[in-house]
mmCIF file with all atom_site columns, C-alpha atoms in Angstrom:
data_model
loop_
_atom_site.group_PDB
_atom_site.id
_atom_site.type_symbol
_atom_site.label_atom_id
_atom_site.label_alt_id
_atom_site.label_comp_id
_atom_site.label_asym_id
_atom_site.label_entity_id
_atom_site.label_seq_id
_atom_site.pdbx_PDB_ins_code
_atom_site.Cartn_x
_atom_site.Cartn_y
_atom_site.Cartn_z
_atom_site.occupancy
_atom_site.B_iso_or_equiv
_atom_site.pdbx_formal_charge
_atom_site.auth_seq_id
_atom_site.auth_comp_id
_atom_site.auth_asym_id
_atom_site.auth_atom_id
_atom_site.pdbx_PDB_model_num
ATOM 1   C CA . MET A 1 1   ? -23.150 60.993 4.804   1.00 95.00 ? 7   MET A CA 1
ATOM 2   C CA . ARG A 1 2   ? -26.121 60.949 2.435   1.00 97.00 ? 8   ARG A CA 1
ATOM 3   C CA . LEU A 1 3   ? -29.333 62.748 3.729   1.00 98.00 ? 9   LEU A CA 1
ATOM 4   C CA . ALA A 1 4   ? -32.234 60.396 3.288   1.00 98.00 ? 10  ALA A CA 1
ATOM 5   C CA . LEU A 1 5   ? -36.009 61.243 4.058   1.00 98.00 ? 11  LEU A CA 1
ATOM 6   C CA . GLN A 1 6   ? -38.157 58.343 5.452   1.00 97.00 ? 12  GLN A CA 1
ATOM 7   C CA . ALA A 1 7   ? -42.074 59.838 5.340   1.00 97.00 ? 13  ALA A CA 1
ATOM 8   C CA . PHE A 1 8   ? -45.607 58.734 5.438   1.00 97.00 ? 14  PHE A CA 1
ATOM 9   C CA . VAL A 1 9   ? -48.133 61.207 3.016   1.00 98.00 ? 15  VAL A CA 1
ATOM 10  C CA . THR A 1 10  ? -51.441 60.938 1.873   1.00 98.00 ? 16  THR A CA 1
ATOM 11  C CA . LEU A 1 11  ? -52.128 61.578 -1.532  1.00 98.00 ? 17  LEU A CA 1
ATOM 12  C CA . ASP A 1 12  ? -52.639 64.917 -1.045  1.00 97.00 ? 18  ASP A CA 1
ATOM 13  C CA . GLY A 1 13  ? -48.923 65.456 0.589   1.00 96.00 ? 19  GLY A CA 1
ATOM 14  C CA . VAL A 1 14  ? -50.155 65.344 4.343   1.00 97.00 ? 20  VAL A CA 1
ATOM 15  C CA . MET A 1 15  ? -47.281 63.984 6.614   1.00 96.00 ? 21  MET A CA 1
ATOM 16  C CA . GLN A 1 16  ? -49.026 65.386 9.930   1.00 96.00 ? 22  GLN A CA 1
ATOM 17  C CA . ALA A 1 17  ? -49.558 62.799 12.555  1.00 94.00 ? 23  ALA A CA 1
ATOM 18  C CA . PRO A 1 18  ? -50.127 59.737 10.729  1.00 94.00 ? 24  PRO A CA 1
ATOM 19  C CA . GLY A 1 19  ? -49.351 57.511 14.463  1.00 90.00 ? 25  GLY A CA 1
ATOM 20  C CA . GLY A 1 20  ? -52.273 58.371 16.320  1.00 90.00 ? 26  GLY A CA 1
ATOM 21  C CA . PRO A 1 21  ? -54.680 61.012 17.338  1.00 91.00 ? 27  PRO A CA 1
ATOM 22  C CA . GLU A 1 22  ? -52.591 62.556 19.902  1.00 87.00 ? 28  GLU A CA 1
ATOM 23  C CA . GLU A 1 23  ? -49.604 62.820 18.555  1.00 89.00 ? 29  GLU A CA 1
ATOM 24  C CA . ASP A 1 24  ? -49.392 66.129 15.985  1.00 89.00 ? 30  ASP A CA 1
ATOM 25  C CA . ALA A 1 25  ? -52.971 67.986 16.916  1.00 90.00 ? 31  ALA A CA 1
ATOM 26  C CA . ARG A 1 26  ? -51.598 72.269 15.867  1.00 89.00 ? 32  ARG A CA 1
ATOM 27  C CA . ASP A 1 27  ? -53.501 74.121 14.181  1.00 92.00 ? 33  ASP A CA 1
ATOM 28  C CA . GLY A 1 28  ? -57.065 72.063 14.840  1.00 93.00 ? 34  GLY A CA 1
ATOM 29  C CA . PHE A 1 29  ? -55.742 68.749 13.186  1.00 95.00 ? 35  PHE A CA 1
ATOM 30  C CA . ALA A 1 30  ? -58.437 65.741 13.395  1.00 95.00 ? 36  ALA A CA 1
ATOM 31  C CA . HIS A 1 31  ? -57.426 63.090 11.106  1.00 96.00 ? 37  HIS A CA 1
ATOM 32  C CA . GLY A 1 32  ? -54.609 61.647 13.250  1.00 95.00 ? 38  GLY A CA 1
ATOM 33  C CA . GLY A 1 33  ? -53.736 58.947 13.411  1.00 96.00 ? 39  GLY A CA 1
ATOM 34  C CA . TRP A 1 34  ? -54.560 57.875 9.924   1.00 97.00 ? 40  TRP A CA 1
ATOM 35  C CA . GLU A 1 35  ? -51.317 55.753 8.831   1.00 95.00 ? 41  GLU A CA 1
ATOM 36  C CA . PHE A 1 36  ? -52.599 53.251 11.508  1.00 93.00 ? 42  PHE A CA 1
ATOM 37  C CA . PRO A 1 37  ? -54.974 50.930 9.647   1.00 93.00 ? 43  PRO A CA 1
ATOM 38  C CA . TYR A 1 38  ? -52.864 50.493 6.876   1.00 91.00 ? 44  TYR A CA 1
ATOM 39  C CA . GLY A 1 39  ? -50.144 48.967 9.182   1.00 85.00 ? 45  GLY A CA 1
ATOM 40  C CA . ASP A 1 40  ? -48.754 45.691 7.384   1.00 89.00 ? 46  ASP A CA 1
ATOM 41  C CA . GLU A 1 41  ? -46.079 42.637 7.302   1.00 92.00 ? 47  GLU A CA 1
ATOM 42  C CA . GLU A 1 42  ? -44.706 44.703 3.663   1.00 93.00 ? 48  GLU A CA 1
ATOM 43  C CA . VAL A 1 43  ? -44.767 48.169 5.489   1.00 93.00 ? 49  VAL A CA 1
ATOM 44  C CA . GLY A 1 44  ? -43.178 46.837 8.037   1.00 93.00 ? 50  GLY A CA 1
ATOM 45  C CA . ALA A 1 45  ? -40.307 45.366 6.176   1.00 95.00 ? 51  ALA A CA 1
ATOM 46  C CA . ALA A 1 46  ? -39.662 48.892 4.210   1.00 95.00 ? 52  ALA A CA 1
ATOM 47  C CA . ILE A 1 47  ? -39.431 50.934 7.638   1.00 95.00 ? 53  ILE A CA 1
ATOM 48  C CA . VAL A 1 48  ? -36.659 48.186 8.897   1.00 96.00 ? 54  VAL A CA 1
ATOM 49  C CA . GLY A 1 49  ? -34.845 48.595 5.612   1.00 95.00 ? 55  GLY A CA 1
ATOM 50  C CA . TRP A 1 50  ? -34.439 51.891 5.811   1.00 95.00 ? 56  TRP A CA 1
ATOM 51  C CA . PHE A 1 51  ? -33.407 52.134 9.516   1.00 97.00 ? 57  PHE A CA 1
ATOM 52  C CA . GLY A 1 52  ? -31.078 49.190 8.668   1.00 95.00 ? 58  GLY A CA 1
ATOM 53  C CA . ASN A 1 53  ? -28.927 52.023 6.034   1.00 95.00 ? 59  ASN A CA 1
ATOM 54  C CA . ALA A 1 54  ? -28.922 54.619 9.326   1.00 98.00 ? 60  ALA A CA 1
ATOM 55  C CA . ASP A 1 55  ? -25.654 55.618 11.065  1.00 98.00 ? 61  ASP A CA 1
ATOM 56  C CA . ALA A 1 56  ? -27.190 59.074 12.245  1.00 98.00 ? 62  ALA A CA 1
ATOM 57  C CA . PHE A 1 57  ? -30.191 60.030 13.001  1.00 98.00 ? 63  PHE A CA 1
ATOM 58  C CA . LEU A 1 58  ? -31.419 64.063 12.546  1.00 98.00 ? 64  LEU A CA 1
ATOM 59  C CA . LEU A 1 59  ? -35.254 64.652 13.720  1.00 97.00 ? 65  LEU A CA 1
ATOM 60  C CA . GLY A 1 60  ? -36.865 67.913 14.167  1.00 95.00 ? 66  GLY A CA 1
ATOM 61  C CA . ARG A 1 61  ? -38.340 69.105 17.488  1.00 93.00 ? 67  ARG A CA 1
ATOM 62  C CA . THR A 1 62  ? -42.190 66.899 17.460  1.00 92.00 ? 68  THR A CA 1
ATOM 63  C CA . THR A 1 63  ? -40.853 63.829 16.199  1.00 94.00 ? 69  THR A CA 1
ATOM 64  C CA . TYR A 1 64  ? -37.845 63.903 18.837  1.00 96.00 ? 70  TYR A CA 1
ATOM 65  C CA . GLU A 1 65  ? -40.513 63.881 22.077  1.00 94.00 ? 71  GLU A CA 1
ATOM 66  C CA . ILE A 1 66  ? -42.694 61.171 20.028  1.00 93.00 ? 72  ILE A CA 1
ATOM 67  C CA . PHE A 1 67  ? -39.357 58.934 19.396  1.00 96.00 ? 73  PHE A CA 1
ATOM 68  C CA . ALA A 1 68  ? -37.788 59.830 22.895  1.00 96.00 ? 74  ALA A CA 1
ATOM 69  C CA . GLU A 1 69  ? -40.971 59.095 25.044  1.00 95.00 ? 75  GLU A CA 1
ATOM 70  C CA . TYR A 1 70  ? -40.823 55.568 22.628  1.00 95.00 ? 76  TYR A CA 1
ATOM 71  C CA . TRP A 1 71  ? -37.776 53.994 21.887  1.00 97.00 ? 77  TRP A CA 1
ATOM 72  C CA . PRO A 1 72  ? -35.803 53.967 24.642  1.00 97.00 ? 78  PRO A CA 1
ATOM 73  C CA . LYS A 1 73  ? -37.953 51.815 26.111  1.00 97.00 ? 79  LYS A CA 1
ATOM 74  C CA . ILE A 1 74  ? -37.787 49.148 24.325  1.00 96.00 ? 80  ILE A CA 1
ATOM 75  C CA . THR A 1 75  ? -34.173 48.213 25.684  1.00 95.00 ? 81  THR A CA 1
ATOM 76  C CA . ASP A 1 76  ? -33.486 44.811 23.488  1.00 96.00 ? 82  ASP A CA 1
ATOM 77  C CA . PRO A 1 77  ? -30.266 45.437 21.507  1.00 93.00 ? 83  PRO A CA 1
ATOM 78  C CA . ASP A 1 78  ? -30.967 43.093 18.448  1.00 95.00 ? 84  ASP A CA 1
ATOM 79  C CA . ASN A 1 79  ? -34.880 45.238 17.794  1.00 97.00 ? 85  ASN A CA 1
ATOM 80  C CA . PRO A 1 80  ? -34.173 46.635 14.146  1.00 96.00 ? 86  PRO A CA 1
ATOM 81  C CA . ILE A 1 81  ? -35.715 50.040 14.795  1.00 97.00 ? 87  ILE A CA 1
ATOM 82  C CA . ALA A 1 82  ? -35.002 50.627 18.588  1.00 97.00 ? 88  ALA A CA 1
ATOM 83  C CA . GLY A 1 83  ? -31.260 49.013 18.581  1.00 97.00 ? 89  GLY A CA 1
ATOM 84  C CA . PRO A 1 84  ? -30.460 51.637 15.758  1.00 97.00 ? 90  PRO A CA 1
ATOM 85  C CA . LEU A 1 85  ? -32.369 54.696 17.244  1.00 98.00 ? 91  LEU A CA 1
ATOM 86  C CA . ASN A 1 86  ? -30.645 53.795 20.837  1.00 98.00 ? 92  ASN A CA 1
ATOM 87  C CA . ARG A 1 87  ? -27.248 53.058 19.777  1.00 97.00 ? 93  ARG A CA 1
ATOM 88  C CA . LEU A 1 88  ? -26.512 55.733 16.984  1.00 98.00 ? 94  LEU A CA 1
ATOM 89  C CA . PRO A 1 89  ? -26.440 59.246 17.190  1.00 98.00 ? 95  PRO A CA 1
ATOM 90  C CA . LYS A 1 90  ? -29.248 61.689 17.272  1.00 98.00 ? 96  LYS A CA 1
ATOM 91  C CA . TYR A 1 91  ? -29.343 65.378 15.903  1.00 98.00 ? 97  TYR A CA 1
ATOM 92  C CA . VAL A 1 92  ? -32.107 67.446 16.847  1.00 97.00 ? 98  VAL A CA 1
ATOM 93  C CA . ALA A 1 93  ? -32.894 70.825 15.282  1.00 96.00 ? 99  ALA A CA 1
ATOM 94  C CA . SER A 1 94  ? -35.653 73.310 17.453  1.00 91.00 ? 100 SER A CA 1
ATOM 95  C CA . THR A 1 95  ? -34.952 76.733 18.863  1.00 87.00 ? 101 THR A CA 1
ATOM 96  C CA . THR A 1 96  ? -37.590 75.918 20.994  1.00 89.00 ? 102 THR A CA 1
ATOM 97  C CA . LEU A 1 97  ? -35.774 72.609 22.650  1.00 91.00 ? 103 LEU A CA 1
ATOM 98  C CA . PRO A 1 98  ? -34.255 73.416 25.707  1.00 89.00 ? 104 PRO A CA 1
ATOM 99  C CA . SER A 1 99  ? -32.179 69.955 26.245  1.00 91.00 ? 105 SER A CA 1
ATOM 100 C CA . VAL A 1 100 ? -32.127 66.675 25.076  1.00 95.00 ? 106 VAL A CA 1
ATOM 101 C CA . GLY A 1 101 ? -32.210 64.205 27.889  1.00 93.00 ? 107 GLY A CA 1
ATOM 102 C CA . TRP A 1 102 ? -32.046 61.467 25.139  1.00 97.00 ? 108 TRP A CA 1
ATOM 103 C CA . SER A 1 103 ? -28.883 58.967 25.289  1.00 95.00 ? 109 SER A CA 1
ATOM 104 C CA . GLY A 1 104 ? -26.308 60.147 21.899  1.00 97.00 ? 110 GLY A CA 1
ATOM 105 C CA . SER A 1 105 ? -29.201 63.017 21.490  1.00 98.00 ? 111 SER A CA 1
ATOM 106 C CA . THR A 1 106 ? -27.255 66.197 20.334  1.00 97.00 ? 112 THR A CA 1
ATOM 107 C CA . LEU A 1 107 ? -28.871 69.495 20.377  1.00 96.00 ? 113 LEU A CA 1
ATOM 108 C CA . LEU A 1 108 ? -28.298 71.550 16.861  1.00 95.00 ? 114 LEU A CA 1
ATOM 109 C CA . GLU A 1 109 ? -27.784 75.124 17.647  1.00 84.00 ? 115 GLU A CA 1
ATOM 110 C CA . GLY A 1 110 ? -27.306 78.122 15.387  1.00 86.00 ? 116 GLY A CA 1
ATOM 111 C CA . ASP A 1 111 ? -28.165 78.167 11.664  1.00 94.00 ? 117 ASP A CA 1
ATOM 112 C CA . VAL A 1 112 ? -29.649 74.814 11.010  1.00 95.00 ? 118 VAL A CA 1
ATOM 113 C CA . ALA A 1 113 ? -28.855 74.285 7.437   1.00 96.00 ? 119 ALA A CA 1
ATOM 114 C CA . ALA A 1 114 ? -25.589 75.143 7.821   1.00 97.00 ? 120 ALA A CA 1
ATOM 115 C CA . ALA A 1 115 ? -25.216 72.466 11.013  1.00 96.00 ? 121 ALA A CA 1
ATOM 116 C CA . VAL A 1 116 ? -26.398 69.555 8.350   1.00 97.00 ? 122 VAL A CA 1
ATOM 117 C CA . ALA A 1 117 ? -24.228 70.128 6.164   1.00 97.00 ? 123 ALA A CA 1
ATOM 118 C CA . GLU A 1 118 ? -21.370 70.272 8.216   1.00 96.00 ? 124 GLU A CA 1
ATOM 119 C CA . LEU A 1 119 ? -23.105 67.067 9.872   1.00 97.00 ? 125 LEU A CA 1
ATOM 120 C CA . LYS A 1 120 ? -23.339 65.179 5.430   1.00 97.00 ? 126 LYS A CA 1
ATOM 121 C CA . ARG A 1 121 ? -19.881 66.327 5.395   1.00 97.00 ? 127 ARG A CA 1
ATOM 122 C CA . GLN A 1 122 ? -19.075 63.531 8.107   1.00 96.00 ? 128 GLN A CA 1
ATOM 123 C CA . PRO A 1 123 ? -18.230 59.579 7.216   1.00 96.00 ? 129 PRO A CA 1
ATOM 124 C CA . GLY A 1 124 ? -20.884 57.364 6.713   1.00 95.00 ? 130 GLY A CA 1
ATOM 125 C CA . ARG A 1 125 ? -23.524 56.229 4.860   1.00 96.00 ? 131 ARG A CA 1
ATOM 126 C CA . GLU A 1 126 ? -26.941 57.416 5.825   1.00 98.00 ? 132 GLU A CA 1
ATOM 127 C CA . LEU A 1 127 ? -28.313 60.462 8.084   1.00 98.00 ? 133 LEU A CA 1
ATOM 128 C CA . GLN A 1 128 ? -31.870 59.623 7.980   1.00 98.00 ? 134 GLN A CA 1
ATOM 129 C CA . VAL A 1 129 ? -34.048 61.768 8.593   1.00 98.00 ? 135 VAL A CA 1
ATOM 130 C CA . HIS A 1 130 ? -38.194 60.443 10.157  1.00 96.00 ? 136 HIS A CA 1
ATOM 131 C CA . GLY A 1 131 ? -41.034 62.530 9.450   1.00 91.00 ? 137 GLY A CA 1
ATOM 132 C CA . SER A 1 132 ? -40.261 66.056 11.423  1.00 95.00 ? 138 SER A CA 1
ATOM 133 C CA . ALA A 1 133 ? -42.139 68.007 8.280   1.00 94.00 ? 139 ALA A CA 1
ATOM 134 C CA . ARG A 1 134 ? -41.259 71.199 9.386   1.00 93.00 ? 140 ARG A CA 1
ATOM 135 C CA . LEU A 1 135 ? -37.324 69.944 9.705   1.00 96.00 ? 141 LEU A CA 1
ATOM 136 C CA . ALA A 1 136 ? -37.455 68.638 6.044   1.00 97.00 ? 142 ALA A CA 1
ATOM 137 C CA . HIS A 1 137 ? -39.246 72.224 4.374   1.00 97.00 ? 143 HIS A CA 1
ATOM 138 C CA . THR A 1 138 ? -36.085 73.551 5.682   1.00 97.00 ? 144 THR A CA 1
ATOM 139 C CA . LEU A 1 139 ? -34.057 70.576 4.069   1.00 98.00 ? 145 LEU A CA 1
ATOM 140 C CA . ILE A 1 140 ? -35.768 71.186 0.854   1.00 98.00 ? 146 ILE A CA 1
ATOM 141 C CA . GLU A 1 141 ? -35.610 74.621 1.107   1.00 97.00 ? 147 GLU A CA 1
ATOM 142 C CA . HIS A 1 142 ? -31.810 74.464 1.018   1.00 97.00 ? 148 HIS A CA 1
ATOM 143 C CA . ASP A 1 143 ? -31.651 71.720 -1.508  1.00 97.00 ? 149 ASP A CA 1
ATOM 144 C CA . LEU A 1 144 ? -30.003 69.586 1.536   1.00 98.00 ? 150 LEU A CA 1
ATOM 145 C CA . ILE A 1 145 ? -31.858 66.755 0.391   1.00 98.00 ? 151 ILE A CA 1
ATOM 146 C CA . ASP A 1 146 ? -30.308 63.277 -1.214  1.00 98.00 ? 152 ASP A CA 1
ATOM 147 C CA . GLU A 1 147 ? -32.895 60.616 -1.203  1.00 98.00 ? 153 GLU A CA 1
ATOM 148 C CA . TYR A 1 148 ? -36.571 60.978 -0.675  1.00 98.00 ? 154 TYR A CA 1
ATOM 149 C CA . ARG A 1 149 ? -38.208 57.531 0.687   1.00 98.00 ? 155 ARG A CA 1
ATOM 150 C CA . LEU A 1 150 ? -42.035 58.197 0.676   1.00 98.00 ? 156 LEU A CA 1
ATOM 151 C CA . MET A 1 151 ? -44.610 55.351 1.280   1.00 97.00 ? 157 MET A CA 1
ATOM 152 C CA . ILE A 1 152 ? -47.601 57.100 -0.418  1.00 98.00 ? 158 ILE A CA 1
ATOM 153 C CA . TYR A 1 153 ? -51.255 56.288 0.669   1.00 98.00 ? 159 TYR A CA 1
ATOM 154 C CA . PRO A 1 154 ? -54.069 55.782 -0.418  1.00 97.00 ? 160 PRO A CA 1
ATOM 155 C CA . LEU A 1 155 ? -56.227 58.659 0.527   1.00 97.00 ? 161 LEU A CA 1
ATOM 156 C CA . HIS A 1 156 ? -56.328 62.576 0.862   1.00 98.00 ? 162 HIS A CA 1
ATOM 157 C CA . LEU A 1 157 ? -57.903 64.618 3.820   1.00 97.00 ? 163 LEU A CA 1
ATOM 158 C CA . GLY A 1 158 ? -57.614 67.923 2.951   1.00 96.00 ? 164 GLY A CA 1
ATOM 159 C CA . SER A 1 159 ? -55.657 69.784 5.726   1.00 96.00 ? 165 SER A CA 1
ATOM 160 C CA . GLY A 1 160 ? -52.515 69.088 7.399   1.00 96.00 ? 166 GLY A CA 1
ATOM 161 C CA . VAL A 1 161 ? -48.819 70.262 7.278   1.00 96.00 ? 167 VAL A CA 1
ATOM 162 C CA . LYS A 1 162 ? -47.440 69.172 3.621   1.00 97.00 ? 168 LYS A CA 1
ATOM 163 C CA . LEU A 1 163 ? -44.089 67.572 2.699   1.00 97.00 ? 169 LEU A CA 1
ATOM 164 C CA . PHE A 1 164 ? -43.547 69.720 -0.127  1.00 97.00 ? 170 PHE A CA 1
ATOM 165 C CA . ALA A 1 165 ? -45.570 73.038 1.271   1.00 95.00 ? 171 ALA A CA 1
ATOM 166 C CA . ASP A 1 166 ? -46.628 76.081 -0.608  1.00 95.00 ? 172 ASP A CA 1
ATOM 167 C CA . GLY A 1 167 ? -43.429 78.131 -1.118  1.00 96.00 ? 173 GLY A CA 1
ATOM 168 C CA . LEU A 1 168 ? -40.879 75.905 -1.322  1.00 97.00 ? 174 LEU A CA 1
ATOM 169 C CA . PRO A 1 169 ? -38.621 76.368 -4.528  1.00 96.00 ? 175 PRO A CA 1
ATOM 170 C CA . SER A 1 170 ? -39.368 74.085 -6.943  1.00 97.00 ? 176 SER A CA 1
ATOM 171 C CA . ALA A 1 171 ? -37.428 71.198 -8.077  1.00 97.00 ? 177 ALA A CA 1
ATOM 172 C CA . ALA A 1 172 ? -37.554 67.597 -10.461 1.00 98.00 ? 178 ALA A CA 1
ATOM 173 C CA . LEU A 1 173 ? -37.148 64.336 -8.892  1.00 98.00 ? 179 LEU A CA 1
ATOM 174 C CA . LYS A 1 174 ? -35.952 61.080 -10.315 1.00 98.00 ? 180 LYS A CA 1
ATOM 175 C CA . LEU A 1 175 ? -37.901 57.546 -9.264  1.00 98.00 ? 181 LEU A CA 1
ATOM 176 C CA . THR A 1 176 ? -35.316 55.290 -8.530  1.00 98.00 ? 182 THR A CA 1
ATOM 177 C CA . ALA A 1 177 ? -37.070 52.787 -7.466  1.00 97.00 ? 183 ALA A CA 1
ATOM 178 C CA . SER A 1 178 ? -40.859 51.947 -6.430  1.00 97.00 ? 184 SER A CA 1
ATOM 179 C CA . THR A 1 179 ? -44.125 48.857 -5.290  1.00 96.00 ? 185 THR A CA 1
ATOM 180 C CA . ILE A 1 180 ? -47.394 48.425 -4.443  1.00 96.00 ? 186 ILE A CA 1
ATOM 181 C CA . THR A 1 181 ? -47.986 46.992 -1.851  1.00 95.00 ? 187 THR A CA 1
ATOM 182 C CA . SER A 1 182 ? -51.633 44.024 -1.141  1.00 93.00 ? 188 SER A CA 1
ATOM 183 C CA . GLY A 1 183 ? -52.432 47.201 0.624   1.00 93.00 ? 189 GLY A CA 1
ATOM 184 C CA . GLY A 1 184 ? -52.355 49.413 -1.634  1.00 95.00 ? 190 GLY A CA 1
ATOM 185 C CA . ILE A 1 185 ? -49.428 52.001 -0.381  1.00 96.00 ? 191 ILE A CA 1
ATOM 186 C CA . ILE A 1 186 ? -47.181 52.988 -3.275  1.00 97.00 ? 192 ILE A CA 1
ATOM 187 C CA . LEU A 1 187 ? -43.482 52.728 -1.786  1.00 97.00 ? 193 LEU A CA 1
ATOM 188 C CA . ALA A 1 188 ? -41.439 55.244 -3.756  1.00 98.00 ? 194 ALA A CA 1
ATOM 189 C CA . THR A 1 189 ? -37.599 56.138 -3.959  1.00 98.00 ? 195 THR A CA 1
ATOM 190 C CA . TYR A 1 190 ? -36.644 59.446 -5.317  1.00 98.00 ? 196 TYR A CA 1
ATOM 191 C CA . GLU A 1 191 ? -33.731 61.363 -5.819  1.00 98.00 ? 197 GLU A CA 1
ATOM 192 C CA . PRO A 1 192 ? -33.049 64.952 -7.099  1.00 97.00 ? 198 PRO A CA 1
ATOM 193 C CA . ALA A 1 193 ? -33.107 65.825 -10.939 1.00 98.00 ? 199 ALA A CA 1
ATOM 194 C CA . GLY A 1 194 ? -32.205 69.605 -10.916 1.00 96.00 ? 200 GLY A CA 1
ATOM 195 C CA . PRO A 1 195 ? -34.507 72.396 -12.233 1.00 96.00 ? 201 PRO A CA 1
ATOM 196 C CA . VAL A 1 196 ? -38.099 71.953 -12.907 1.00 97.00 ? 202 VAL A CA 1
ATOM 197 C CA . THR A 1 197 ? -38.318 71.874 -16.919 1.00 96.00 ? 203 THR A CA 1
ATOM 198 C CA . TYR A 1 198 ? -40.999 72.857 -18.847 1.00 95.00 ? 204 TYR A CA 1
ATOM 199 C CA . GLY A 1 199 ? -42.881 73.107 -22.624 1.00 94.00 ? 205 GLY A CA 1
ATOM 200 C CA . SER A 1 200 ? -45.799 73.762 -24.094 1.00 91.00 ? 206 SER A CA 1
ATOM 201 C CA . HIS A 1 201 ? -48.597 71.692 -25.729 1.00 89.00 ? 207 HIS A CA 1
ATOM 202 C CA . ALA A 1 202 ? -49.705 74.274 -28.004 1.00 88.00 ? 208 ALA A CA 1
ATOM 203 C CA . LEU A 1 203 ? -49.852 74.292 -31.589 1.00 79.00 ? 209 LEU A CA 1
ATOM 204 C CA . GLU A 1 204 ? -47.481 76.024 -33.551 1.00 71.00 ? 210 GLU A CA 1
ATOM 205 C CA . ASP A 1 205 ? -48.450 78.804 -35.946 1.00 64.00 ? 211 ASP A CA 1
ATOM 206 C CA . ALA A 1 206 ? -48.995 77.558 -39.366 1.00 53.00 ? 212 ALA A CA 1
#
């Protein structure tokens, strides 16, 4: 399976607590809910399209707990988001969560990077990561992400957990698709493109 990461990010790369003030206030984050004012039909259609490609989900603890609290209550199997989430396998990467109760959930044990690499070797279309910033850092560190699907919002926050955190390995990305919604959100899809290359604009010696 390909590993595809879906994330809402600000212009300064923050992906913490887009959905509400109480979603994730760790480290005193005071901007929870920053994504909500921008929600519209175009955003919804893109998200539905993402979920339609999934054969399994990979989630960090915070995102898993948020999803597990909400989506099992939506019991319509034809719901384009709840249906896949409730029906398909869900793998949870956490060293602090003692157990997982949502039907179809499995707690990954031991080396997360090795466990994810093994999941990617299974047949299927996509293993999808939604949110899960700290898990995303681990996946980026070990070069396990095959596709980034980013919704880039027209604001900057100045604080919060970022998708590409300081200290992660450098890498180049290739833009494979993009569009801009009427609300100014950039929908951009990237694939890994090898190492960063460097050069100089300095004038050569005459």
